[in-house]
XYZ file of C-alpha atoms in Angstrom:
439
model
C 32.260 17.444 17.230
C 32.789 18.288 13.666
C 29.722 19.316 11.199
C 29.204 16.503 9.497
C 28.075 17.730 6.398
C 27.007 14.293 4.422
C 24.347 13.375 6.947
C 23.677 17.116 7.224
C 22.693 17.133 3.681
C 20.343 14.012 4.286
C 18.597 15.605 7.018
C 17.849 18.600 4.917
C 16.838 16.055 1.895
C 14.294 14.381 4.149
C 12.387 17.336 5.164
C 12.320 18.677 1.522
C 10.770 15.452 0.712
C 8.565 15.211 3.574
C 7.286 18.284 1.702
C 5.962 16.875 -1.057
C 9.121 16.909 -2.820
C 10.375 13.762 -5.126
C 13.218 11.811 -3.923
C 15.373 11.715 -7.227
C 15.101 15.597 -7.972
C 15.828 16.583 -4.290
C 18.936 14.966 -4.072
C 19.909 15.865 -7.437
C 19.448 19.529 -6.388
C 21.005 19.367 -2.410
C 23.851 17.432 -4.648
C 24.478 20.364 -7.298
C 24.849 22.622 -4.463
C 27.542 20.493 -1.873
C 30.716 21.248 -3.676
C 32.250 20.755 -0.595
C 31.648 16.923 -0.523
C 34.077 14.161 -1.566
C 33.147 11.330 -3.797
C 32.792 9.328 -1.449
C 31.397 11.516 0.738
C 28.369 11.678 -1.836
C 27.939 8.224 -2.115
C 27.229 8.101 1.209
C 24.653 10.733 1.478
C 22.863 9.444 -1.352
C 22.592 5.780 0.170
C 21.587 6.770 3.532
C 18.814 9.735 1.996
C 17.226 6.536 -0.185
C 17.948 3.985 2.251
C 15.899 5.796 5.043
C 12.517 6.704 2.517
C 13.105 2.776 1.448
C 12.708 1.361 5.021
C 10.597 4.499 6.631
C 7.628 2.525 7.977
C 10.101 -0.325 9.366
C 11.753 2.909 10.668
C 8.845 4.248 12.346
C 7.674 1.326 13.223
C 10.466 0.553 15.695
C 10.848 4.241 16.762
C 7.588 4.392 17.954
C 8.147 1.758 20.259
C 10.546 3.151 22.556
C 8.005 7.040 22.471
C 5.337 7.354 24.103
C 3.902 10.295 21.781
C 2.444 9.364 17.924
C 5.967 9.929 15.695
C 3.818 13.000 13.884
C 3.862 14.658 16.940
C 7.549 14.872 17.000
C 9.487 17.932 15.212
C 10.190 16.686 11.581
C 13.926 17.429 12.392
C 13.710 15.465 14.992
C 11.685 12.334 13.396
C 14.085 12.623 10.324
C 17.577 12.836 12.615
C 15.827 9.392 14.114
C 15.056 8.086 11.148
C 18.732 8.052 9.116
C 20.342 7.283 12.563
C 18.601 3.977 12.896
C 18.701 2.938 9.015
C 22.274 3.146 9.771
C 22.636 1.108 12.775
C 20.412 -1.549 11.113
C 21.655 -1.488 7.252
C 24.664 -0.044 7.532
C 27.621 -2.408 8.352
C 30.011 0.161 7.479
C 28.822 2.230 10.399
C 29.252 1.576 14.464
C 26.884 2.088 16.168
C 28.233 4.588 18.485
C 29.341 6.801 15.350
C 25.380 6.556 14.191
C 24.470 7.633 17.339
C 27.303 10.491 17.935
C 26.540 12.009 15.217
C 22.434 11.716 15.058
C 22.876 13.451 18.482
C 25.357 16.252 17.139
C 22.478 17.219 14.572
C 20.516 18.017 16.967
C 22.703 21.110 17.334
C 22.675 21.693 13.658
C 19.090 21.940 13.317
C 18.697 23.716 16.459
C 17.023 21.014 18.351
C 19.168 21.049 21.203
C 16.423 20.049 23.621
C 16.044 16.494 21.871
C 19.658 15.343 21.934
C 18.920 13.016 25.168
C 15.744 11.409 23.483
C 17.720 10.807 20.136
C 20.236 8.847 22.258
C 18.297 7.387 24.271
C 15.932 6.146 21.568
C 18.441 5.192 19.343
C 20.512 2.871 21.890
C 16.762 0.867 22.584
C 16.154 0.677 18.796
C 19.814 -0.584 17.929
C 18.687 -3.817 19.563
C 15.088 -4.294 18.414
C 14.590 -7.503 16.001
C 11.550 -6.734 14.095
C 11.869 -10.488 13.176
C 10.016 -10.943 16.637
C 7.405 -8.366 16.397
C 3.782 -9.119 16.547
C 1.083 -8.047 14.313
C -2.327 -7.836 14.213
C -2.840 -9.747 10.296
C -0.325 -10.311 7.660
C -0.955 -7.460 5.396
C 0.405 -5.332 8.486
C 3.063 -7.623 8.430
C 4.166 -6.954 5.013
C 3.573 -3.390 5.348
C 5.921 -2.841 8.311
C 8.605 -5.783 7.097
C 8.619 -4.666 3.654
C 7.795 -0.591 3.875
C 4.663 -0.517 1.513
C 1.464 1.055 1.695
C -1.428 -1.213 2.400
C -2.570 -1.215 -1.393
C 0.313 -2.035 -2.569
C 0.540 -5.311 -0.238
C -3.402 -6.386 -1.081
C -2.488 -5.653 -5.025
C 0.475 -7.987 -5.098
C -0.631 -10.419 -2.111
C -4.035 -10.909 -4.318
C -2.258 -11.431 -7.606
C 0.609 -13.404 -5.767
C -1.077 -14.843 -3.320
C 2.330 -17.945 -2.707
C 5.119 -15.713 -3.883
C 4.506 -12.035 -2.662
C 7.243 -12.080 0.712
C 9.939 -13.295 -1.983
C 8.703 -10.023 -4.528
C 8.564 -7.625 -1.835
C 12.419 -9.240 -0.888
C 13.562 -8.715 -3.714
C 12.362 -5.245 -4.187
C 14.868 -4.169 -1.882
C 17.959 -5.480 -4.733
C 19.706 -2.471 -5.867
C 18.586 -1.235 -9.160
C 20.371 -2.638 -12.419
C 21.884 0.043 -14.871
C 21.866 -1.367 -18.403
C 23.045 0.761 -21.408
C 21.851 0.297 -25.139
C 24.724 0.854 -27.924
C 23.613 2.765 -30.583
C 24.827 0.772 -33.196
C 24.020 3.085 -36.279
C 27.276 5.146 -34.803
C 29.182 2.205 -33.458
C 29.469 -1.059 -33.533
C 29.285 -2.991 -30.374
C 32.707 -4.788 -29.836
C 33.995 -1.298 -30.584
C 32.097 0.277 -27.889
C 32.920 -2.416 -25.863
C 36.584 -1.750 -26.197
C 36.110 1.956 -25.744
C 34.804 0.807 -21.663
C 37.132 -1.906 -21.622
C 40.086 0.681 -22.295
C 38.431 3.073 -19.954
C 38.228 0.413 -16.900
C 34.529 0.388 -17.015
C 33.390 -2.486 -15.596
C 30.339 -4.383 -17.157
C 28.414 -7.653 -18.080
C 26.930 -8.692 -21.416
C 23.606 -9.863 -21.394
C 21.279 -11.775 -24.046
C 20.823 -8.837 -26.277
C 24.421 -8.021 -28.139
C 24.264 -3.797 -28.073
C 22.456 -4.664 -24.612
C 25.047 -4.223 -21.625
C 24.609 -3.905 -17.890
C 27.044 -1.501 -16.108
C 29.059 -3.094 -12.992
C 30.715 0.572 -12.595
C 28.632 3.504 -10.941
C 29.360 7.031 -11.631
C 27.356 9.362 -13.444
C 27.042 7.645 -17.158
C 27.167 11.181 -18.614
C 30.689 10.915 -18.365
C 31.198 7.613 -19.265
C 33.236 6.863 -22.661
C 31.071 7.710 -26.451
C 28.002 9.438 -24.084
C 28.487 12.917 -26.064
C 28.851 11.146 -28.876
C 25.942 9.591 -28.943
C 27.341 6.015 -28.751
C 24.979 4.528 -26.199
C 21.333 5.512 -24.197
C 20.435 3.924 -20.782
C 17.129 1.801 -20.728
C 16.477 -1.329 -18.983
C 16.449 -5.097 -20.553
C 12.802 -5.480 -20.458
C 12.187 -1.997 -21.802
C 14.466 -2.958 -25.004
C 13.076 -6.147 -25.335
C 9.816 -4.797 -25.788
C 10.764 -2.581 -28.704
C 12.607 -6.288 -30.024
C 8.899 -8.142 -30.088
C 8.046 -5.446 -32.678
C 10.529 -7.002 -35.341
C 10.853 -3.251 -36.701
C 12.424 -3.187 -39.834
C 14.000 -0.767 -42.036
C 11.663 2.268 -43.429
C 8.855 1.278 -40.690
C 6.602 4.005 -39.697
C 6.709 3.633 -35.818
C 4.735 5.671 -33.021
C 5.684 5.766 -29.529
C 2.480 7.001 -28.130
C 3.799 7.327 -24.310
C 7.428 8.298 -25.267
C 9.195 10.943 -22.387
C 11.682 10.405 -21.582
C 12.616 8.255 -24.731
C 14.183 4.726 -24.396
C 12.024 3.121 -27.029
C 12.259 5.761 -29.232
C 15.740 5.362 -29.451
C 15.651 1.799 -30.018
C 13.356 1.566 -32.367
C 15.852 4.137 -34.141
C 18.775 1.554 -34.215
C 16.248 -0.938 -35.824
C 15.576 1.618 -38.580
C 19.373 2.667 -39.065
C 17.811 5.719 -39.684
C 14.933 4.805 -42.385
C 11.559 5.788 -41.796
C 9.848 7.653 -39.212
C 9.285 8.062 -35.390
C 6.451 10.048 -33.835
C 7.256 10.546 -30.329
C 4.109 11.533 -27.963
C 3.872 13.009 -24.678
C 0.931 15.309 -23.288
C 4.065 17.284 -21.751
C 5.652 20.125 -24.338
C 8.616 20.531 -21.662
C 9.320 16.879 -21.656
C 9.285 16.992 -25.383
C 12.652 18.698 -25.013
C 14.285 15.098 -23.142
C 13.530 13.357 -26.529
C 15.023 16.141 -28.788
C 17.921 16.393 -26.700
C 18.546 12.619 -27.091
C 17.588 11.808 -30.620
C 20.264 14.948 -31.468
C 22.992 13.464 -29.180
C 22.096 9.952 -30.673
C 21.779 11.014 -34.330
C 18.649 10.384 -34.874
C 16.819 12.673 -37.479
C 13.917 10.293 -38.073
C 12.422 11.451 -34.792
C 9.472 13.504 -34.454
C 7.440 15.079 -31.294
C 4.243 15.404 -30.803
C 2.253 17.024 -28.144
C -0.854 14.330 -27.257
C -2.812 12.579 -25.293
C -2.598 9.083 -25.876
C -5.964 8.263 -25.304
C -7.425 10.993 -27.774
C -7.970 9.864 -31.653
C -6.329 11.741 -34.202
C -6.393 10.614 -37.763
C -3.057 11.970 -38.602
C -1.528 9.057 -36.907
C -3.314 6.173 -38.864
C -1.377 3.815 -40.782
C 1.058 2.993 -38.327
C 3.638 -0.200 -38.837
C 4.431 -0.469 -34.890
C 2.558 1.253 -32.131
C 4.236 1.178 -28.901
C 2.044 2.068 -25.566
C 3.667 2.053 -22.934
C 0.940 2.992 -20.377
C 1.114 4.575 -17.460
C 0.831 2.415 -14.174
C 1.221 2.067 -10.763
C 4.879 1.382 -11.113
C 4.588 -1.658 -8.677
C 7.954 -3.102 -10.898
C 10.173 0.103 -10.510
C 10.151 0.621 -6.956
C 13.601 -0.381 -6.443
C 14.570 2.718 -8.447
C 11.797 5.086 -7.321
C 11.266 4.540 -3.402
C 9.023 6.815 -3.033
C 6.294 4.377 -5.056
C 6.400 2.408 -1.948
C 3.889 4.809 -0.582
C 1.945 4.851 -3.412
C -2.090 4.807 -1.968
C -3.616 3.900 -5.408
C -6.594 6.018 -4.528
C -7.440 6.738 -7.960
C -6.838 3.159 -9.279
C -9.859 2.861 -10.961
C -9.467 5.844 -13.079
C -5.879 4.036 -14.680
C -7.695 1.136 -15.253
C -9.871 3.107 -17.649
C -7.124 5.346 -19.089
C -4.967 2.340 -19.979
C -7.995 0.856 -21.304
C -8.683 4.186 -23.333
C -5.184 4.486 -24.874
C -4.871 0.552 -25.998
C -7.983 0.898 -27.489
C -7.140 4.569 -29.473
C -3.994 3.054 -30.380
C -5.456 -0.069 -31.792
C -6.708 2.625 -34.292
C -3.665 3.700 -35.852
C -2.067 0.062 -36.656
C -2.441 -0.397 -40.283
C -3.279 -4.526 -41.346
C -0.452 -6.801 -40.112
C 0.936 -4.098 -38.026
C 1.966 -4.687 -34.342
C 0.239 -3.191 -31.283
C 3.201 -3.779 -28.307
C 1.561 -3.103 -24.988
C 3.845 -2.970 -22.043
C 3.709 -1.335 -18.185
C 6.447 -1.487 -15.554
C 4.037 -3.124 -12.982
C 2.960 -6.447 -11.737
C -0.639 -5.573 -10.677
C -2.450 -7.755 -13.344
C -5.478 -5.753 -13.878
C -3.394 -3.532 -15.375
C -1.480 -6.124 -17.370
C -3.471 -9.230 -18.310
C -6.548 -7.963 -17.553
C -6.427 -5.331 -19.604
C -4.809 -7.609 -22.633
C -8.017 -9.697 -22.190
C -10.583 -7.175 -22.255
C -8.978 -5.637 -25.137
C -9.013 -9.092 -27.154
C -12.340 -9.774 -26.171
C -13.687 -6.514 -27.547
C -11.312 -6.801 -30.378
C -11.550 -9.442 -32.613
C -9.172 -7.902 -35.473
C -6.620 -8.039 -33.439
C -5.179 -11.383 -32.030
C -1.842 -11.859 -29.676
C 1.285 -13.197 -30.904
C 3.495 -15.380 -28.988
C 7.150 -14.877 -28.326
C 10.183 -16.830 -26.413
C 11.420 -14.188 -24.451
C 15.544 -14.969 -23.663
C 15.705 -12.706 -20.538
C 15.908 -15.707 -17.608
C 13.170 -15.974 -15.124
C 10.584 -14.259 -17.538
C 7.057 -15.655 -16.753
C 5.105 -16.497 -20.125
C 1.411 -17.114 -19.084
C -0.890 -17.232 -22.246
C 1.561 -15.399 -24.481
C 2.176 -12.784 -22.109
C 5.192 -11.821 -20.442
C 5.605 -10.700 -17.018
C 8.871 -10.281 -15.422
C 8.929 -10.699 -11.150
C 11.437 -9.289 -9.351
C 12.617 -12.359 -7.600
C 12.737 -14.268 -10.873
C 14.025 -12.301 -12.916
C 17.166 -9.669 -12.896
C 15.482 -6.308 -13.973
C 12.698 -4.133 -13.416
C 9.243 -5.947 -12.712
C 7.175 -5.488 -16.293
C 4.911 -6.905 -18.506
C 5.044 -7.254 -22.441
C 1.660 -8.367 -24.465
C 2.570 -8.391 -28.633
C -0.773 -8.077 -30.346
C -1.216 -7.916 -34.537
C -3.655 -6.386 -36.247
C -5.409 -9.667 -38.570
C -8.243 -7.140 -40.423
């Protein structure tokens, strides 16, 4: 049988993962170098390599019960040949089972595992049968774990907080990602952008924001019509709302105090039409360069980086107009576009409880009177979202939170705060509290 160099490519993606290595930059690399690969061919490879880290403790789960030996026993060639061979016999209606199976056995040859061939097939024709619908577990956090693929503190962080909607949000977290694009509207207006894709036959939907537009075509959007040009940046929905609850207006000073790789930036540049000023903070001089490279591309010359911490004071940044803080989190509400958070242990929870707490209350700080304080995370886990919001407020009392009708559908508002759910809503999971500084 032919090398087949797609699943090859998986294989080797899987290991270099296993390593350590982070889903999204080791395809990108095994990608730059497999010239030899069609389109198509690509696509492939790329759904199979995030399909099988999506669904690797379902995966394991029914591996293991057709070997006798614990799965880390097994050569990691081995385990990983097993692994993409069943997601594709189970999520894969495009493949036969026999072809799945054919092949997973051929690898074994490729990866000079020759010895294994007759326990990939045979394990693989058992598997290709198993309903995990019938499976037994011991409680229903292992439930969710195996059903859903998440690490056990994931499950008791959103069964806790969701205690009668969590199956339908870990569901849903298997959706494919949505790819919305923002028009930068200071170089184009937005029915003539629109044209620009319509002429091109890219396919897309409009959604409630007008330069807001969700892409229905895939492809890499760096070669997309007006992208050198600076006509659009990708962020999600909720992201750009966020920067919306500001109500930025022209010569602003905004500071995005957790900026890399740059989304809200950007917006908040379109609401300025180029007036006032941006500082852009990350703790990270080489991601510094992401923002540069945008705000040049985009026009943007009202954009300024800043090497900080965002939950160290410095007076230079007083007298702020808009604060955005955009914490970092668990990233419970991205995992559809970052599998690998599935696996997340949230060992050192406790210590991003107290960071987020740290940088809200630094950044409280450098809102001038009337000024807006927009506190957002792409999680669910509430003590990092309302929790945090209520602390804040009730150590706060110059600073009270304003309420807003958000227009994305299925957003929950729950004391003028706004979480979006997965299952509810047709983006990212997030959470938006608007707070003003009163005195």
């Amino acid at each position: 049988m032919a090398q087949d160099l797609k699943r090859k490519l998986v294989i080797e993606g899987l290991l270099k993962v296993e390593n350590s290595g982070f889903s999204n930059l080791v395809l990108s690399a095994l990608m730059r170098g497999s010239d030899k690969l069609l389109p198509q061919e690509r696509s492939f490879a790329a759904k199979v390599f995030y399909g099988t880290i999506e669904r690797k403790i379902t995966l394991n789960y029914i591996l293991q019960q057709f070997i006798k030996k614990p799965l880390n026993k097994l050569d990691k060639e081995v385990l990983a040949i097993l692994q993409s061979g069943l997601y594709q016999i189970l999520y894969m209606n495009s493949v036969p089972t026999f072809a799945a199976i054919n092949q997973a056995v051929s690898l074994c040859s490729v990866f000079k595992k020759t010895s294994a061939k007759g326990l990939v097939n045979a394990v693989l024709r058992k598997s290709a049968n198993f309903d995990i619908k019938n499976a037994v577990f011991n409680s229903e956090k292992e439930r969710i774990c195996t059903i859903y693929s998440v690490s056990e503190q994931i499950a008791e962080v959103v069964m806790a907080d969701y205690p009668n909607e969590y199956e339908e949000i870990f569901a849903a977290m298997f959706n494919p990602p949505i790819l919305n694009i923002n028009i930068n509207t200071t170089k184009i207006p937005a029915n003539e952008f629109r044209k620009l894709l319509d002429d091109a036959g890219v396919k897309y939907i409009n959604t409630v924001f007008e330069n807001c537009i969700e892409l229905q075509s895939h492809g890499d959007v760096t070669k997309f019509p007006g992208f050198v040009d600076g006509y659009f940046f990708v962020q999600g929905i909720t992201s750009r709302y966020a920067v919306s609850t500001a109500q930025i207006k022209k010569n602003y000073r905004v500071l995005d105090l957790c900026a890399a790789p740059g989304g809200k930036s950007f917006a908040a540049g379109i609401y300025l039409e180029n007036t006032g000023s941006i500082i852009s903070c990350d703790p990270n001089h080489s991601r510094h360069i992401l923002i540069n490279d945008g705000a040049k591309r985009l026009g943007f010359d009202n954009i300024i980086t800043v090497e900080n911490y965002g939950e160290k004071y410095r007076e230079c940044l007083v007298g702020q107009d808009v604060v955005i803080c955009d914490v970092p989190c668990s990233g419970i509400g991205i995992i559809p576009k970052k599998p690998d958070l599935r696996y997340k242990k949230l060992d050192d929870v406790n210590e991003l409880y107290k960071l987020q707490h740290d940088i809200l209350k630094t950044a409280s700080k450098y809102v001038k009177i009337g000024g807006r304080l927009i506190y957002s995370t792409c999680t669910i886990n509430k003590s990092e979202n309302q929790q945090q919001i209520e602390k804040f407020l009730a150590e706060n009392e110059n600073f009270h939170i304003v309420s807003h009708n958000c227009p994305i559908e299925g957003a929950v508002n729950e004391n003028d705060m706004v979480t979006f759910l997965p299952h509810k809503s047709k983006c990212d999971g997030f959470f938006i509290a608007v707070l003003e500084k009163v005195w």
